[in-house]
Short mmCIF file of C-alpha atoms in Angstrom, two decimals:
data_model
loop_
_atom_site.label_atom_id
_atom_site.label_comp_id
_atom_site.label_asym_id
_atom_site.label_seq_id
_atom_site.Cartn_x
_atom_site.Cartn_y
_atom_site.Cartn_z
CA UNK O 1 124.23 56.22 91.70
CA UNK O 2 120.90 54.23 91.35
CA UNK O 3 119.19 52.86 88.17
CA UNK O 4 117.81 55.61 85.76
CA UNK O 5 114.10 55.61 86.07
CA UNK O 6 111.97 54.16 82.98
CA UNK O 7 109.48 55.38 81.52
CA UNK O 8 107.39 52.24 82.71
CA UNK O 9 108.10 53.11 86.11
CA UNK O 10 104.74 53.13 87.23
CA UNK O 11 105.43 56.01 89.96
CA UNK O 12 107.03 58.29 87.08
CA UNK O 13 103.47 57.70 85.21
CA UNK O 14 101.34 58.34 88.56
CA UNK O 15 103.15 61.27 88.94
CA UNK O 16 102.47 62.54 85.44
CA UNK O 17 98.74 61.60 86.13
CA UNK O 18 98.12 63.68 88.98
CA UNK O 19 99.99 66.60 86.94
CA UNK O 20 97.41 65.65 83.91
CA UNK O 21 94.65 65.94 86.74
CA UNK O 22 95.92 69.31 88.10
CA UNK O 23 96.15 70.52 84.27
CA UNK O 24 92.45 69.61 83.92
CA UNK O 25 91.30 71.16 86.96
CA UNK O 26 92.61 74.39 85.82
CA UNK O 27 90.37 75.01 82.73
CA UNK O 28 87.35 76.15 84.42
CA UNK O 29 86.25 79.25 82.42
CA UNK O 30 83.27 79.59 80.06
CA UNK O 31 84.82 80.85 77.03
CA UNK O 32 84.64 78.07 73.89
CA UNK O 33 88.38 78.58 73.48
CA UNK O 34 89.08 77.19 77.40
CA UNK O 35 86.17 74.66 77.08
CA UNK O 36 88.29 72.79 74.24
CA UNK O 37 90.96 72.67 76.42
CA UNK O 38 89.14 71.76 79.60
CA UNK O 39 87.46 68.61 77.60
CA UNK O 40 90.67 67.28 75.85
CA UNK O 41 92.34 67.34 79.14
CA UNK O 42 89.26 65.60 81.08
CA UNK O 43 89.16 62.79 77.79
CA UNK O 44 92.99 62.47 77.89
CA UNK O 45 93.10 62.44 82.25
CA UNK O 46 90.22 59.60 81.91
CA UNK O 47 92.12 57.48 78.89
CA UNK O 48 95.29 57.33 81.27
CA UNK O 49 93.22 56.39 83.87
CA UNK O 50 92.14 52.68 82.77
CA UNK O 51 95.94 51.63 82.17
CA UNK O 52 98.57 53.71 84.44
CA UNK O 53 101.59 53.15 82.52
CA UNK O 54 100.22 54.52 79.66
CA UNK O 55 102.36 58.09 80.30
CA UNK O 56 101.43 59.04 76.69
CA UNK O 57 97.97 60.85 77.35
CA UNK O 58 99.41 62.40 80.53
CA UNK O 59 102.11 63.78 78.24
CA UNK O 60 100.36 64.97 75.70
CA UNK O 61 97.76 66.59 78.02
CA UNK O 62 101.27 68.74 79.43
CA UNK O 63 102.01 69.46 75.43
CA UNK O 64 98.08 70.83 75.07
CA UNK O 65 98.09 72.96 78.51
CA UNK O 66 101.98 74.10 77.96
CA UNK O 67 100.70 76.03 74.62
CA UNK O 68 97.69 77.04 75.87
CA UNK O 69 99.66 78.68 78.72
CA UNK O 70 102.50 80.22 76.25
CA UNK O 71 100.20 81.76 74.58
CA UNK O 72 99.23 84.04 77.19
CA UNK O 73 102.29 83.93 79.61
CA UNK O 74 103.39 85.85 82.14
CA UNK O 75 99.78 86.73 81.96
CA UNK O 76 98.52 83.94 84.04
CA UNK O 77 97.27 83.05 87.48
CA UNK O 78 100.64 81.84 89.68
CA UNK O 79 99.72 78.53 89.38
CA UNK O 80 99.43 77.98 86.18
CA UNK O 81 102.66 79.98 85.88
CA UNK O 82 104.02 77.01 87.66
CA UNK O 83 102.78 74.45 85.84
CA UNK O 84 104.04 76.07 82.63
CA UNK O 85 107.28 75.37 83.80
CA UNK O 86 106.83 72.25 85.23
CA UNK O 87 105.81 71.41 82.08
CA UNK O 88 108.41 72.76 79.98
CA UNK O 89 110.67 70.19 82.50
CA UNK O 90 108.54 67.53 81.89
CA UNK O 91 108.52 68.15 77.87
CA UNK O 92 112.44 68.58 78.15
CA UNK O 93 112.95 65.73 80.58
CA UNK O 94 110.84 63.41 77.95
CA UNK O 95 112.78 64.78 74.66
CA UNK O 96 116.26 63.87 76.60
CA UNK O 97 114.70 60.14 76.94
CA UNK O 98 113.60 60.20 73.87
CA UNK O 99 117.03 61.40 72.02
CA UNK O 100 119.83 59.48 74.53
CA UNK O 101 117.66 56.60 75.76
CA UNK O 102 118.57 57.71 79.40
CA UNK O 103 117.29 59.97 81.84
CA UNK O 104 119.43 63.09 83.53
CA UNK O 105 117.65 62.09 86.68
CA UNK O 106 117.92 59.14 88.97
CA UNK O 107 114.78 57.62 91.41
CA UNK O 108 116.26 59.18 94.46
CA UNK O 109 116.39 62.90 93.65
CA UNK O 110 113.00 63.21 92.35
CA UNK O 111 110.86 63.13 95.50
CA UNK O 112 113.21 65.97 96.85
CA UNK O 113 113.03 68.09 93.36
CA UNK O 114 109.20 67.99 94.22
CA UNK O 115 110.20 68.75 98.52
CA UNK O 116 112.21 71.95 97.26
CA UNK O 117 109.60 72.89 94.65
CA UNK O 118 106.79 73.24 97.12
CA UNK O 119 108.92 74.43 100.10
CA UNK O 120 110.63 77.31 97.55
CA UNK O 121 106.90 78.36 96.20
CA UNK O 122 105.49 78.26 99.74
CA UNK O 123 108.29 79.97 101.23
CA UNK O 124 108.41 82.89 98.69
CA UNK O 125 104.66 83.21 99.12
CA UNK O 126 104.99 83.78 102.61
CA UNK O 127 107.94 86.51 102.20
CA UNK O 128 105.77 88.82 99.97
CA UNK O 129 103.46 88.75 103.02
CA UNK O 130 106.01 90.25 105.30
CA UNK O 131 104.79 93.71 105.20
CA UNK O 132 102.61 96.58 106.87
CA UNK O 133 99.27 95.63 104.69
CA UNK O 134 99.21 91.73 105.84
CA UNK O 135 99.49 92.75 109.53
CA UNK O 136 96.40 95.70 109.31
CA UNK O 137 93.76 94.08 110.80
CA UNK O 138 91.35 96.23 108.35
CA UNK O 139 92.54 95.34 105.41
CA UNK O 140 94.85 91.82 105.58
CA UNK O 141 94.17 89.57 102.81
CA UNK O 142 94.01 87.22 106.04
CA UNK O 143 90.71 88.88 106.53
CA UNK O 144 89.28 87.80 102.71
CA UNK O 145 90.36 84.19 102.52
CA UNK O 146 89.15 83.34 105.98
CA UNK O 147 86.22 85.69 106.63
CA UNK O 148 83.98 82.39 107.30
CA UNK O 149 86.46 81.22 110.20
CA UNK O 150 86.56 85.32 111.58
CA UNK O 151 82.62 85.08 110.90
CA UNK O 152 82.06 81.73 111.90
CA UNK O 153 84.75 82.44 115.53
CA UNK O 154 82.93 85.97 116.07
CA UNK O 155 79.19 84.45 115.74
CA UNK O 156 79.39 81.39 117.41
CA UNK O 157 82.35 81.02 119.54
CA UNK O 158 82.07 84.83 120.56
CA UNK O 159 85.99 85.53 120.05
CA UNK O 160 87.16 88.55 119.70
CA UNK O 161 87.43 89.27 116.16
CA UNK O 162 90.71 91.14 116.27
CA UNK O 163 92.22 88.14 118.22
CA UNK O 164 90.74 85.99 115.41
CA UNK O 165 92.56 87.73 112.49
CA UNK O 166 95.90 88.15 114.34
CA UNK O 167 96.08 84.10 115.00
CA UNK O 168 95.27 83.25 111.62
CA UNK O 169 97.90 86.39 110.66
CA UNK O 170 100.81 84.32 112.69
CA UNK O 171 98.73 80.85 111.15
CA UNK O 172 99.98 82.08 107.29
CA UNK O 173 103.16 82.93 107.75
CA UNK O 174 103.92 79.20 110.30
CA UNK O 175 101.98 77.60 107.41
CA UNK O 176 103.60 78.93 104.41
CA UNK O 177 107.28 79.95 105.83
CA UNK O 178 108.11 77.02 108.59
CA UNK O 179 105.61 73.87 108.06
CA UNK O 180 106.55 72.71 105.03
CA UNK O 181 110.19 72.47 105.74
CA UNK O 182 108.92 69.65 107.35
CA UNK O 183 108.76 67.84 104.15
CA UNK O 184 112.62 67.64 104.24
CA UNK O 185 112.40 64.92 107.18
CA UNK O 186 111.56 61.53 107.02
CA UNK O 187 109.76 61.51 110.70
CA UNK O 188 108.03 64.45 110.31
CA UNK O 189 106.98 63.67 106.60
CA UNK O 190 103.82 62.35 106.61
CA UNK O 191 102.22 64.82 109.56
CA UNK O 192 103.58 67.90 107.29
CA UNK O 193 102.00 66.74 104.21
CA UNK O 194 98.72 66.15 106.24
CA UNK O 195 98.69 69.95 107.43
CA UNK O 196 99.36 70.88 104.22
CA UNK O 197 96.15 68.82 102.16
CA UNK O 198 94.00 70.26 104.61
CA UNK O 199 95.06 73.66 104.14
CA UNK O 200 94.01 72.98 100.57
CA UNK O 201 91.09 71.22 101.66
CA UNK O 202 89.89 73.87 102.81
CA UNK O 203 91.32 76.41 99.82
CA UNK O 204 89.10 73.89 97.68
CA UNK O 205 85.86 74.73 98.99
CA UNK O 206 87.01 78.68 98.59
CA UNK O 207 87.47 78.66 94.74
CA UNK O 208 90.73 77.38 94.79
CA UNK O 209 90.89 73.55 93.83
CA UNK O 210 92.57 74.66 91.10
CA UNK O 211 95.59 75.38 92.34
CA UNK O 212 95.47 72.67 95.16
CA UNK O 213 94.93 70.61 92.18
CA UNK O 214 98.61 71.63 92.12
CA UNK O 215 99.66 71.28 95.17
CA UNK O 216 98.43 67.66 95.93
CA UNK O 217 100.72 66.82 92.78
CA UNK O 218 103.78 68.49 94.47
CA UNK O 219 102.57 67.31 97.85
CA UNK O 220 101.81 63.59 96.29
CA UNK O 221 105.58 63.87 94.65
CA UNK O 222 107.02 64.54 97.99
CA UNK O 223 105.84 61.20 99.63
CA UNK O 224 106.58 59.18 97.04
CA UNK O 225 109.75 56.55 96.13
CA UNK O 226 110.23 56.44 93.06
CA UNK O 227 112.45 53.17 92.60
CA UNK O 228 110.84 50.60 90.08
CA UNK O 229 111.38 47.88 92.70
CA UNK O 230 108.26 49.92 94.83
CA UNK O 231 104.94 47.61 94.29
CA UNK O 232 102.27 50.21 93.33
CA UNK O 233 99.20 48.65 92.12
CA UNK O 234 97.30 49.76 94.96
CA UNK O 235 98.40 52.92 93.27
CA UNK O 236 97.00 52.33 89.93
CA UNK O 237 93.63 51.75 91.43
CA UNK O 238 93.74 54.84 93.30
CA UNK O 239 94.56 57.24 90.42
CA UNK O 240 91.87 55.62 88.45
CA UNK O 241 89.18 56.67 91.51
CA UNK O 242 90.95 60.02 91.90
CA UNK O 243 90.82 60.18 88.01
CA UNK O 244 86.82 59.97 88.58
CA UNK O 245 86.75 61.94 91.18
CA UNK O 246 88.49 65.08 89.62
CA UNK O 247 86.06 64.60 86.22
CA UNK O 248 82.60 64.51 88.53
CA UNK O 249 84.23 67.86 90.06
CA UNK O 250 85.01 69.21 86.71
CA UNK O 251 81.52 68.29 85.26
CA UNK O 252 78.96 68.94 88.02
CA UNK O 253 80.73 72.55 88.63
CA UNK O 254 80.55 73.31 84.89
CA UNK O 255 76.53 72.10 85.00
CA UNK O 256 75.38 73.96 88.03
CA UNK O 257 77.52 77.16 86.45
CA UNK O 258 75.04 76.76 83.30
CA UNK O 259 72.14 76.60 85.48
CA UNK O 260 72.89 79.77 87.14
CA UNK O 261 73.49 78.74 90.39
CA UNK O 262 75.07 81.09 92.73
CA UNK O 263 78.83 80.72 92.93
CA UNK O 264 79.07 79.78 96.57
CA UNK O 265 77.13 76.60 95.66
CA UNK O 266 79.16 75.43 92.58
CA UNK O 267 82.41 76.07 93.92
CA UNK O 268 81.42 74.35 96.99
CA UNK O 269 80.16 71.07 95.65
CA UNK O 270 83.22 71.18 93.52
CA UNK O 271 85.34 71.63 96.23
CA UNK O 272 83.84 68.41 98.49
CA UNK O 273 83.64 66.38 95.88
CA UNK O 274 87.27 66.51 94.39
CA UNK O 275 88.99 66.91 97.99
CA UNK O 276 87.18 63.05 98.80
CA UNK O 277 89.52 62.03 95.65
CA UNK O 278 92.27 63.70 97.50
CA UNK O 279 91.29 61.88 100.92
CA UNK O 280 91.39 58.45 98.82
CA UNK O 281 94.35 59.17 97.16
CA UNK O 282 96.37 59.93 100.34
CA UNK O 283 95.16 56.79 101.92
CA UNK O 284 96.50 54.59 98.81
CA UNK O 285 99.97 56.63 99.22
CA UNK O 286 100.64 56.50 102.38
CA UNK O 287 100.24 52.84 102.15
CA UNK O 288 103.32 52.52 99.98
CA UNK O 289 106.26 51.55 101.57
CA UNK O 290 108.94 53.94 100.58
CA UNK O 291 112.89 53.85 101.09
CA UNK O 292 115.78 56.44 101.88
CA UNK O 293 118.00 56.67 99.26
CA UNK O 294 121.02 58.61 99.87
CA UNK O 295 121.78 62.10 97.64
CA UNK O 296 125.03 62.36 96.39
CA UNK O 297 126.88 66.10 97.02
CA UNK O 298 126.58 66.89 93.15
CA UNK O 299 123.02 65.93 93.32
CA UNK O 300 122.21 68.17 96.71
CA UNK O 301 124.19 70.94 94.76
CA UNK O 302 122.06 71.01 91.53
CA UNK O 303 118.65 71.03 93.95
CA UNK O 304 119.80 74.55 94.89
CA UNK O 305 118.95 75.15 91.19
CA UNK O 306 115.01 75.03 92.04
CA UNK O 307 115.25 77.86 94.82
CA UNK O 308 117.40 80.02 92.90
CA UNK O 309 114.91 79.93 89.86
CA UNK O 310 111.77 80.31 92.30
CA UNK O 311 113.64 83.71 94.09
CA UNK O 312 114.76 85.07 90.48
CA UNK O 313 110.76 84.80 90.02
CA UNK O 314 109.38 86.22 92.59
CA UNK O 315 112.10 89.48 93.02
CA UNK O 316 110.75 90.75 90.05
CA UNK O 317 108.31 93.29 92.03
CA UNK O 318 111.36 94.80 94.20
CA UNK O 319 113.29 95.30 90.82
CA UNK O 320 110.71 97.11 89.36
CA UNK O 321 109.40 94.43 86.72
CA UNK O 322 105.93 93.69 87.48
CA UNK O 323 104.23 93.23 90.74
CA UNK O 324 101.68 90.21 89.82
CA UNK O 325 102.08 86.83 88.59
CA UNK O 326 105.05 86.20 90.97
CA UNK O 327 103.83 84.72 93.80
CA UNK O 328 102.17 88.16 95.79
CA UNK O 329 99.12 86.69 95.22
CA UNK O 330 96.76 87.96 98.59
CA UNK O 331 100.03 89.94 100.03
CA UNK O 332 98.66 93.50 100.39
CA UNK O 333 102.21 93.97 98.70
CA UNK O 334 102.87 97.51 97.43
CA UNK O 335 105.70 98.15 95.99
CA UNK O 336 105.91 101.56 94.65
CA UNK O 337 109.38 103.77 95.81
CA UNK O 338 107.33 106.43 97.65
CA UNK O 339 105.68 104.00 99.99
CA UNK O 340 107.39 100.61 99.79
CA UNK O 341 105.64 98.37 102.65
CA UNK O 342 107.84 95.33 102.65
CA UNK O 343 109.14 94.88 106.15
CA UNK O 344 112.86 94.03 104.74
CA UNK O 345 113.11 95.25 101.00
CA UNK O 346 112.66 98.86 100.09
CA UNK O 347 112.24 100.04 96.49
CA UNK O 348 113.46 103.20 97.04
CA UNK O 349 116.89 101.32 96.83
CA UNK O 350 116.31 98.49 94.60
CA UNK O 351 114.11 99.16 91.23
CA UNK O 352 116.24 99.31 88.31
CA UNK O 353 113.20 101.11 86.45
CA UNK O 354 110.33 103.73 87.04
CA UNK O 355 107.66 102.35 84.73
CA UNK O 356 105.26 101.71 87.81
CA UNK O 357 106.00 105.21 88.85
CA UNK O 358 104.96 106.28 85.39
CA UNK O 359 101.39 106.14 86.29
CA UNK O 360 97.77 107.27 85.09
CA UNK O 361 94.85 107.55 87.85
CA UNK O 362 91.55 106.02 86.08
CA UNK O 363 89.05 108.42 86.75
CA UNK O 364 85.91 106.91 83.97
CA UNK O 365 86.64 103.98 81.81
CA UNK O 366 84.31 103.17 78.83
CA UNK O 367 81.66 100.91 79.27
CA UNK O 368 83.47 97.97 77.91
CA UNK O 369 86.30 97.91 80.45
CA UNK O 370 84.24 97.98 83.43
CA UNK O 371 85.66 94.60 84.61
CA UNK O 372 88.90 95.71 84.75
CA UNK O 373 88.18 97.46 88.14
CA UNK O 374 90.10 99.86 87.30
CA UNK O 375 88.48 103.32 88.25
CA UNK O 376 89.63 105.11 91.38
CA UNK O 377 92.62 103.14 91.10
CA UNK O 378 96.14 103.99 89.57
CA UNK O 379 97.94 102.24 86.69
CA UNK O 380 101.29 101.68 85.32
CA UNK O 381 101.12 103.88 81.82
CA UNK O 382 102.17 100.60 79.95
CA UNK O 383 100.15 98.48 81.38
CA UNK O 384 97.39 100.73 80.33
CA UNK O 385 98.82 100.19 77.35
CA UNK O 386 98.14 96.92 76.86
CA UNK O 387 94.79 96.59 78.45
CA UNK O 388 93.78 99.63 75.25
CA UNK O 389 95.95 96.83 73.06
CA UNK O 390 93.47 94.10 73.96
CA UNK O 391 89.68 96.05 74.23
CA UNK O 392 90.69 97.59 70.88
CA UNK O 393 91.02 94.08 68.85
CA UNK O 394 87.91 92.89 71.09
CA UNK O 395 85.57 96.61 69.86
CA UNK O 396 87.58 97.86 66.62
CA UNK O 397 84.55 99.22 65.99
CA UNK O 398 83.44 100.89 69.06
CA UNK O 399 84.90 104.08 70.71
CA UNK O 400 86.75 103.97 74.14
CA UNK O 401 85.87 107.07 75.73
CA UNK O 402 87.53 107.39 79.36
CA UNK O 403 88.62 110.68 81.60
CA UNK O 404 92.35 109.99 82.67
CA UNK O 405 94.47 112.18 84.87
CA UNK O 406 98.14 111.78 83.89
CA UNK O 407 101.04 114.09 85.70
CA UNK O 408 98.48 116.35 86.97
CA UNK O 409 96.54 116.58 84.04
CA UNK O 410 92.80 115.80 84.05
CA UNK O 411 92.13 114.31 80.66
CA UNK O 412 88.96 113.84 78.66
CA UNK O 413 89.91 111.20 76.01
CA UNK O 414 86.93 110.52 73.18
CA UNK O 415 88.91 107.05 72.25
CA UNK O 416 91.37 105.46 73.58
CA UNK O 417 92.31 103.34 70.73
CA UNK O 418 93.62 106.76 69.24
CA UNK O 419 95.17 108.67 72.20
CA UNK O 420 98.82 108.64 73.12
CA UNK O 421 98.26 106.02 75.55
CA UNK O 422 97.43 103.17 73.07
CA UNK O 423 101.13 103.05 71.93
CA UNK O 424 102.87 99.71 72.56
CA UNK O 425 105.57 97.92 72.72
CA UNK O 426 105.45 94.04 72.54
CA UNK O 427 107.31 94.42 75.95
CA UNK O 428 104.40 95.09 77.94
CA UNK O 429 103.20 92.11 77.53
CA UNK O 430 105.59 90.10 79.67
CA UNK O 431 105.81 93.24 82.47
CA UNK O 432 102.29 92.32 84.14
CA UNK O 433 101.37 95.23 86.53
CA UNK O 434 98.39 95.32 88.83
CA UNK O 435 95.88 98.36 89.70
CA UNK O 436 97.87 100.45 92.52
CA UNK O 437 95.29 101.80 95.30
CA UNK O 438 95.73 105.77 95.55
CA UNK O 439 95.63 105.49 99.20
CA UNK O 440 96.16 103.77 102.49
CA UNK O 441 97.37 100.37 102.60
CA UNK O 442 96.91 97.94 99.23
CA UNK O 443 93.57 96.38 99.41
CA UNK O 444 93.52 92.27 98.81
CA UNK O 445 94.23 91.49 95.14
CA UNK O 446 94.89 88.47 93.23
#
């Protein structure tokens, strides 16, 4: 067994940097509550930045974003999902230092907890996928996150566009499913994590820098060698640029948002700007020399830990406990027992409850509730529940008429707040449901 780390160990604090810089990334909406988290984490990500073994504004910017993200959890996008627990380990791992003066972990199994994190979220992401909806070429959630490759292959390369969606079909499932396995190799290391920071590059300029925020962290973790013999002030100068580089992105996207521009601009200039952090990032990191430090049996045991936990996650829809917020994100997964579209799992034989089958078609929703998309579409009866929960603290004071059919029923419902579907439980709020199309194959939701 190797030295314990320190918390000097100026890799342990890089890492905890880039996780402050993901954190900070992920506060992007408009609402004063968000925008006081968004601005402590961008202050604290900055502080950390002119001296890299100062861990202590990295940690407290986990502490912050950890109770912002209890406060609404399982509610949450999957990322920050993940980083909730990620930083629940990092608060526990830092509490064990704290109390024993030593570490549970050693340098040489933490590059390959972050190798089995991503490859176990990736993986699991790639499963959900594995069913009739991803492979319709009318309706694949292929066809929304890539319509400016089919657009841009159709238009100007003259492809045919069917050919287009099917390749970048097969192109998820090699990406999400086989590539990063690669990560578990020292020869094909480097070349993996390249495929995988420009699949993110790219995800960055679509909205998503958010969670490749996340990913370059886990992807950045992977690479790294974590033995305080590694010289790393090349990477102390690098997370200080990358530091800048992720506040500019932060910054100018939250500007051109108050000046109305269209989203496609400000999500685009954010994008470039924090993926050329990434690209001089990577270069300082894959300038460190790194080592290959053998894994005892115990430790390769307890790694099987992190797949376990990500499966036990992401089941959830197949048991009947909530279809969203478990990595089905963009799966055209249904999951209902009457038409179950997963390739290898049917529902019909694994749900231990019926509460999505307990459902309500939204026929009018008051005016107030309009962004919940919701009309047309079916709903679990409790999560109903807890969307009336929420609008009726928001409007106590307003009336939520809506028109409802429920087993068969059309109903005309003057106020929801008062009807028989506005009684809750405090379990619907960790049983996190999305809208269920009424039919033909799921369309693309988050």
């Amino acid at each position: 067994m190797n030295s314990r780390f320190e918390l000097n160990n100026k890799q342990i604090c890089f890492a905890l940097g880039l996780f402050s810089a993901a954190v900070a990334m992920n506060f992007h909406s408009k609402s004063e509550f968000m925008l006081w988290f968004k601005y402590t984490s961008i202050l604290l990500l900055l502080v950390q930045a002119f001296r890299l073994s100062w861990y202590l504004p990295a940690l407290i910017s986990t502490c912050v974003a950890s109770l912002y993200y209890t406060l609404f959890f399982p509610r949450l996008p999957n990322h920050s999902s993940l980083e909730l627990f990620i930083g629940i380990c990092i608060i526990i791992l830092f509490g064990l230092k704290f109390i024993r003066r030593k570490s549970p972990l050693s340098p040489e199994i933490i590059p390959w907890i972050f190798r089995v994190s991503l490859i176990s979220v990736y993986w699991f992401a790639g499963f959900h996928k594995l069913n009739t909806g991803y492979f319709d070429l009318n309706s694949s959630c292929a066809i929304r996150v890539n319509d400016l490759i089919i657009d841009g292959s159709v238009n100007y390369l003259g492809l045919a566009r069917t050919s287009v969606i099917k390749t970048l079909i097969i192109a998820t499932f090699v990406l999400e499913m086989i590539i990063p396995f690669g990560l578990l190799f020292r020869s094909s290391r480097k070349i993996t994590a390249w495929l995988l920071l420009l699949f993110h590059a790219y995800l960055s300029i679509r909205v998503f820098a958010d969670f490749s925020a996340l990913a370059v962290f886990l992807i950045a973790g992977s690479l790294l060698d974590f033995s305080p013999k590694t010289q790393t002030d090349h990477l102390e100068k690098s997370f200080r640029t990358y530091s800048v580089f992720v506040a500019s992105a932060i910054l100018i996207e939250t500007l051109l948002n108050q000046f109305k521009y269209p989203m496609t601009v400000y999500t685009v200039v954010h994008g470039i700007i924090y993926n050329f952090g990434v690209l001089l990032l990577f270069v300082a990191i894959y300038r460190t020399k790194t080592t290959a430090l053998p894994l005892s049996r115990n430790q390769k045991i307890g790694l099987l830990i992190i797949p376990i936990a990500v499966a036990l996650w992401s089941i959830r829809p197949y048991l009947g406990l909530g279809n969203t917020a478990n990595l089905t994100m963009f799966s055209n997964l249904v999951t209902e027992k009457s038409r179950s579209n997963h390739f290898f799992i049917d529902t019909k034989f694994t749900k231990l409850t019926t509460w999505e089958e307990n459902y309500v078609e939204c026929v009018a929703l008051p005016e107030q509730m309009k962004n919940e998309e919701l009309e047309g579409f079916l709903l679990p009866k409790q999560e109903l529940s807890f969307i009336i929960r929420t609008y009726a603290a928001r409007y106590p004071k307003n009336k939520l008429p809506a028109i409802l059919v429920y087993q068969g029923k059309r109903l005309n419902i003057p106020d929801l707040k008062t009807s028989a579907f506005a009684e809750y439980e405090r379990l619907y709020k960790y049983v996190f449901f999305r809208r269920i199309p009424k039919d033909g194959p799921c369309p693309c939701l988050w």
